[in-house]
Amino acid sequence: MAPGAALQAAREAMRLADVDPPRAIPAAQAVVRETGAGRAAVALAEQAWGYALAQCGQVDDAVAHLRRAVRLGTGVAAAESRMKLAFALVQQGRAASGLREVDLAVPVLGARARGQRAVILYHLGRLDDAFTDYQLTARALRRSGDRLALQRLLVNRGILQAERHEFAAAIKDLTEADVIARELGRDLVVGIIAENLGFVESRRGDVPAALEHLDRAEEIITRHGGQLAPVLGDRAELLLSVGLVSEARTHAEEAVQAFRHDGRRLRVPEMRLLLADAALHDADWDTASRHARAALNQFLRQGRHHHAALARATVLRAALNAGRPCRINDPEALVTALRGRPAAVVEAHLDLARVAQRRRQRARAAEHLTIAAQARTSGPATLRARGWYAEALRRDDPRKAAAAARHGLRVLDENHASLGASDLRAHAALHRADLASLGLRLALTSGKPADVFEWAERGRASRLLHQAVRPPDDPELASLLPQLRATTFELESARTSGVPTSKLEHRQVELERRIKNRSRLLRASGGAPADPVRPSELDLGDRVLVQFVEADGAVLALTLADGRMTLRRAGTVRELNDLLDRVPFALRHLARRPRPELRKMLRTTAEKLDELLLPRHDRPLVVVPTGALHSLPWSVLPSCKGKPVVVAPSATLWRTAARRPARVRTFAVASGPGLPGAEEEAQAVADIHDTTCPPHATVDDVLKALATAGTVHLAAHGRLNPGNPLFSALSLHDGPLVVHDVQRLDQVPETVVMAACDVGRSVVVAGTELLGLAATFLERGTSRLIAPVVPVPDAETKDLMVAVHRRLRDGRSPARALAEAQEELDRPTGFVCVGA
């Protein structure tokens, strides 16, 4: 190959390195291996080879090729190679070495090299210096008309501005960069820009927008052979921001492996720090400290002292939460090192205030809180809420402190109301925990039961209190749900037939993933958060309300009867959980083999729980549980025998459901496959109400009934999915009816009866939020739901359900109908009435 042709081939390889890195590598190889290519051509080919490898994640090999390019090149060519070498060294975690290389390129390349230096300064935490270089470089590049260099700079400046919470400026930069990248045919870069837009929206708190950008980024980057590790890292940070700790941890761990595989060691400690934050959310202080210390050591080796300050702050937080001694030699230096990251600065001041309070330095603590409280006036909702938390902590007047905590909760609730996915709204309530706990502590200090009641209400089931929240209709989601049903039906048939199922299981998991991810892109169609009810607003009639709340390892019981509220200690969380664990065990084994010792254990356990939990009133009860009490079948307690008991996620929700106007009494009945006696039970219930029971009911049949009838009875296999509660399901003849199906209904029944194992139980997340089929019916507007909270024998539900429905036909309320039916049969059951 003649030198001129080789140089042209090297230039083509360089072009491909920008737009199609995998194709650039063999093109560059061919030039390098050509004996007559000439020094200039080989130098440019080595540069293209190294740059393409860096784009594809093979950073260590990229550094070797780029060093050869620097040695072989001269003048501008060598400087261009130094710029790309600097980028690769930074990815290796050698930012100081990268800075030396780019400084050598600046005198030759001017603005373009200065823009690269700004990137390195950003990674070193010198944000102000980086921004100054970006500003100078942008003006120079616009004058010169260098569109490629301008596009690169706009992406990097956009990321920096997002870190500083200058979101409008960040999006403006990234949007302009996207336009230029498309004009230049840089398809892979379009995907990278989408990833960075996701990062910006994540920092701004717009979760659906962030997820949409990250999904688009993943699709484009995968198509063009780019690196997915940054997408995994950004998605992990986003999911953690809304309290999806387990999923965030999984993505962060995958990102660590991907960054290591790609040789991009720069980002590994950032992901370790994210894993530390996930452990903090899980109250696993030792794991948080271990990850944070590992990140700290790596940041120090990389010369990234700004990021080291972030790690030190996390180590401090883990020690504070664990109650261990905290060493902080220079608090001011810590805060100064975090400058440019508003959220980190606020958290550092909150932690330093705790340290000062430990040391009884009240003035110093107040100073830190005053600075942190300034965040309440601007920025993303989570940051403003933390500012209000600081404001509440610094107030000496309990009334003013409680008012500040209310402000913070309102900020979060208004922000989360736009989320269309139930799991996002539920898990995002994790951010409410500190504010709600502070308000509860203030109320307990006041000693006024009404104040404790208010904060107990503010702290629980906030997702269910949003008015008229529902995800919008979405064609893609509507098409995915039937595919999931068909796959699940095929999978069950294959299992029955002994056919290999691995492909079907993989398809089912993939469809569930796509449905979950799609639902999270949707925004709610409306719904401002409702204010909690006051005790005086509860029209209980002859009922007694008992609300439970956890505080400092104890369970407290608030009792409201005849307009008078009392507060008492019911027991420790550990003591009650130990007793509660025995109830489903006893019921499950009694159903199989009614042994006397099991009956005795259930009786003594129920008597002890009764003594601890309930007041001595022979009147109907409204029970608002907490924690594991959501899974207690209250009818097993002696004082509840024959007594109407309604279980409600909150008193506010009970009042809302109780005040809904009654609907026309229409009934619908359906049964599912594989459940002994289900068809016979369904037909008996249908006969009571003089209605039909469709044979082989499908999901569409049941959804139609749910959308039109006032009362619906479903006899089918039920499954609570603790790991993925939005795929809790009822089995029907063409597959499962899942939570997502119910969420899409315009109207749900006034009363739902589900004779299906476990579906009355909900998964408790973020402390007090509920997810599952029962919670979804309540969220969508069902006023009363009868269902079991423990597994029940399939063959034993018919008599109970017939007894219940006879009373419903005669005009009894669902709670009274269930209580009388259970008393008539005189055997313990796992059914409860939830709602009102």
mmCIF file of N, CA, C and O in Angstrom, residues 124-153:
data_model
loop_
_atom_site.group_PDB
_atom_site.id
_atom_site.type_symbol
_atom_site.label_atom_id
_atom_site.label_comp_id
_atom_site.label_asym_id
_atom_site.label_seq_id
_atom_site.Cartn_x
_atom_site.Cartn_y
_atom_site.Cartn_z
ATOM 1 N N LEU A 124 -11.397 15.305 38.682
ATOM 2 C CA LEU A 124 -10.585 15.554 39.873
ATOM 3 C C LEU A 124 -11.342 16.357 40.924
ATOM 4 O O LEU A 124 -10.809 16.659 41.992
ATOM 5 N N GLY A 125 -12.581 16.741 40.608
ATOM 6 C CA GLY A 125 -13.396 17.477 41.562
ATOM 7 C C GLY A 125 -13.157 18.966 41.549
ATOM 8 O O GLY A 125 -13.714 19.684 42.391
ATOM 9 N N ARG A 126 -12.378 19.461 40.599
ATOM 10 C CA ARG A 126 -12.115 20.905 40.509
ATOM 11 C C ARG A 126 -13.171 21.526 39.592
ATOM 12 O O ARG A 126 -12.909 21.917 38.450
ATOM 13 N N LEU A 127 -14.393 21.579 40.085
ATOM 14 C CA LEU A 127 -15.529 21.919 39.237
ATOM 15 C C LEU A 127 -15.468 23.363 38.745
ATOM 16 O O LEU A 127 -15.807 23.640 37.585
ATOM 17 N N ASP A 128 -15.068 24.290 39.583
ATOM 18 C CA ASP A 128 -15.009 25.689 39.155
ATOM 19 C C ASP A 128 -13.957 25.884 38.065
ATOM 20 O O ASP A 128 -14.189 26.586 37.073
ATOM 21 N N ASP A 129 -12.781 25.250 38.243
ATOM 22 C CA ASP A 129 -11.733 25.342 37.219
ATOM 23 C C ASP A 129 -12.207 24.713 35.912
ATOM 24 O O ASP A 129 -11.951 25.247 34.821
ATOM 25 N N ALA A 130 -12.888 23.585 36.032
ATOM 26 C CA ALA A 130 -13.395 22.922 34.832
ATOM 27 C C ALA A 130 -14.403 23.800 34.107
ATOM 28 O O ALA A 130 -14.359 23.935 32.875
ATOM 29 N N PHE A 131 -15.290 24.432 34.862
ATOM 30 C CA PHE A 131 -16.314 25.265 34.228
ATOM 31 C C PHE A 131 -15.675 26.468 33.517
ATOM 32 O O PHE A 131 -16.085 26.837 32.418
ATOM 33 N N THR A 132 -14.660 27.051 34.120
ATOM 34 C CA THR A 132 -13.965 28.174 33.476
ATOM 35 C C THR A 132 -13.358 27.746 32.151
ATOM 36 O O THR A 132 -13.480 28.449 31.131
ATOM 37 N N ASP A 133 -12.703 26.578 32.137
ATOM 38 C CA ASP A 133 -12.125 26.078 30.880
ATOM 39 C C ASP A 133 -13.209 25.811 29.839
ATOM 40 O O ASP A 133 -13.025 26.097 28.648
ATOM 41 N N TYR A 134 -14.336 25.250 30.294
ATOM 42 C CA TYR A 134 -15.439 24.981 29.353
ATOM 43 C C TYR A 134 -15.931 26.279 28.711
ATOM 44 O O TYR A 134 -16.187 26.345 27.505
ATOM 45 N N GLN A 135 -16.093 27.324 29.515
ATOM 46 C CA GLN A 135 -16.615 28.587 29.000
ATOM 47 C C GLN A 135 -15.667 29.196 27.963
ATOM 48 O O GLN A 135 -16.098 29.633 26.884
ATOM 49 N N LEU A 136 -14.383 29.224 28.272
ATOM 50 C CA LEU A 136 -13.398 29.775 27.341
ATOM 51 C C LEU A 136 -13.343 28.957 26.061
ATOM 52 O O LEU A 136 -13.277 29.498 24.948
ATOM 53 N N THR A 137 -13.381 27.649 26.228
ATOM 54 C CA THR A 137 -13.276 26.763 25.068
ATOM 55 C C THR A 137 -14.504 26.872 24.177
ATOM 56 O O THR A 137 -14.387 26.869 22.939
ATOM 57 N N ALA A 138 -15.681 26.946 24.784
ATOM 58 C CA ALA A 138 -16.910 27.018 23.979
ATOM 59 C C ALA A 138 -16.894 28.240 23.073
ATOM 60 O O ALA A 138 -17.260 28.157 21.885
ATOM 61 N N ARG A 139 -16.475 29.390 23.602
ATOM 62 C CA ARG A 139 -16.427 30.603 22.769
ATOM 63 C C ARG A 139 -15.449 30.438 21.617
ATOM 64 O O ARG A 139 -15.731 30.823 20.479
ATOM 65 N N ALA A 140 -14.295 29.857 21.903
ATOM 66 C CA ALA A 140 -13.283 29.674 20.859
ATOM 67 C C ALA A 140 -13.762 28.706 19.777
ATOM 68 O O ALA A 140 -13.553 28.925 18.584
ATOM 69 N N LEU A 141 -14.414 27.621 20.194
ATOM 70 C CA LEU A 141 -14.879 26.626 19.227
ATOM 71 C C LEU A 141 -16.008 27.180 18.361
ATOM 72 O O LEU A 141 -16.112 26.849 17.176
ATOM 73 N N ARG A 142 -16.868 27.976 18.938
ATOM 74 C CA ARG A 142 -17.941 28.576 18.126
ATOM 75 C C ARG A 142 -17.338 29.531 17.086
ATOM 76 O O ARG A 142 -17.824 29.598 15.955
ATOM 77 N N ARG A 143 -16.287 30.269 17.471
ATOM 78 C CA ARG A 143 -15.649 31.159 16.502
ATOM 79 C C ARG A 143 -14.978 30.376 15.386
ATOM 80 O O ARG A 143 -15.051 30.753 14.216
ATOM 81 N N SER A 144 -14.363 29.243 15.748
ATOM 82 C CA SER A 144 -13.622 28.467 14.739
ATOM 83 C C SER A 144 -14.520 27.594 13.883
ATOM 84 O O SER A 144 -14.116 27.155 12.803
ATOM 85 N N GLY A 145 -15.716 27.328 14.351
ATOM 86 C CA GLY A 145 -16.631 26.471 13.597
ATOM 87 C C GLY A 145 -16.328 24.988 13.717
ATOM 88 O O GLY A 145 -16.809 24.187 12.905
ATOM 89 N N ASP A 146 -15.549 24.579 14.724
ATOM 90 C CA ASP A 146 -15.216 23.157 14.925
ATOM 91 C C ASP A 146 -16.403 22.472 15.599
ATOM 92 O O ASP A 146 -16.498 22.388 16.830
ATOM 93 N N ARG A 147 -17.308 21.916 14.786
ATOM 94 C CA ARG A 147 -18.557 21.348 15.296
ATOM 95 C C ARG A 147 -18.314 20.082 16.120
ATOM 96 O O ARG A 147 -18.983 19.857 17.124
ATOM 97 N N LEU A 148 -17.380 19.250 15.712
ATOM 98 C CA LEU A 148 -17.120 18.005 16.431
ATOM 99 C C LEU A 148 -16.621 18.297 17.848
ATOM 100 O O LEU A 148 -17.126 17.746 18.831
ATOM 101 N N ALA A 149 -15.641 19.181 17.941
ATOM 102 C CA ALA A 149 -15.108 19.512 19.264
ATOM 103 C C ALA A 149 -16.164 20.210 20.118
ATOM 104 O O ALA A 149 -16.256 19.972 21.342
ATOM 105 N N LEU A 150 -17.000 21.046 19.494
ATOM 106 C CA LEU A 150 -18.056 21.732 20.242
ATOM 107 C C LEU A 150 -19.058 20.727 20.794
ATOM 108 O O LEU A 150 -19.507 20.842 21.947
ATOM 109 N N GLN A 151 -19.401 19.736 19.962
ATOM 110 C CA GLN A 151 -20.357 18.725 20.434
ATOM 111 C C GLN A 151 -19.818 17.987 21.657
ATOM 112 O O GLN A 151 -20.534 17.782 22.638
ATOM 113 N N ARG A 152 -18.528 17.608 21.614
ATOM 114 C CA ARG A 152 -17.935 16.916 22.757
ATOM 115 C C ARG A 152 -17.960 17.796 23.999
ATOM 116 O O ARG A 152 -18.277 17.346 25.100
ATOM 117 N N LEU A 153 -17.629 19.058 23.815
ATOM 118 C CA LEU A 153 -17.596 19.968 24.953
ATOM 119 C C LEU A 153 -18.985 20.156 25.552
ATOM 120 O O LEU A 153 -19.155 20.177 26.775
#
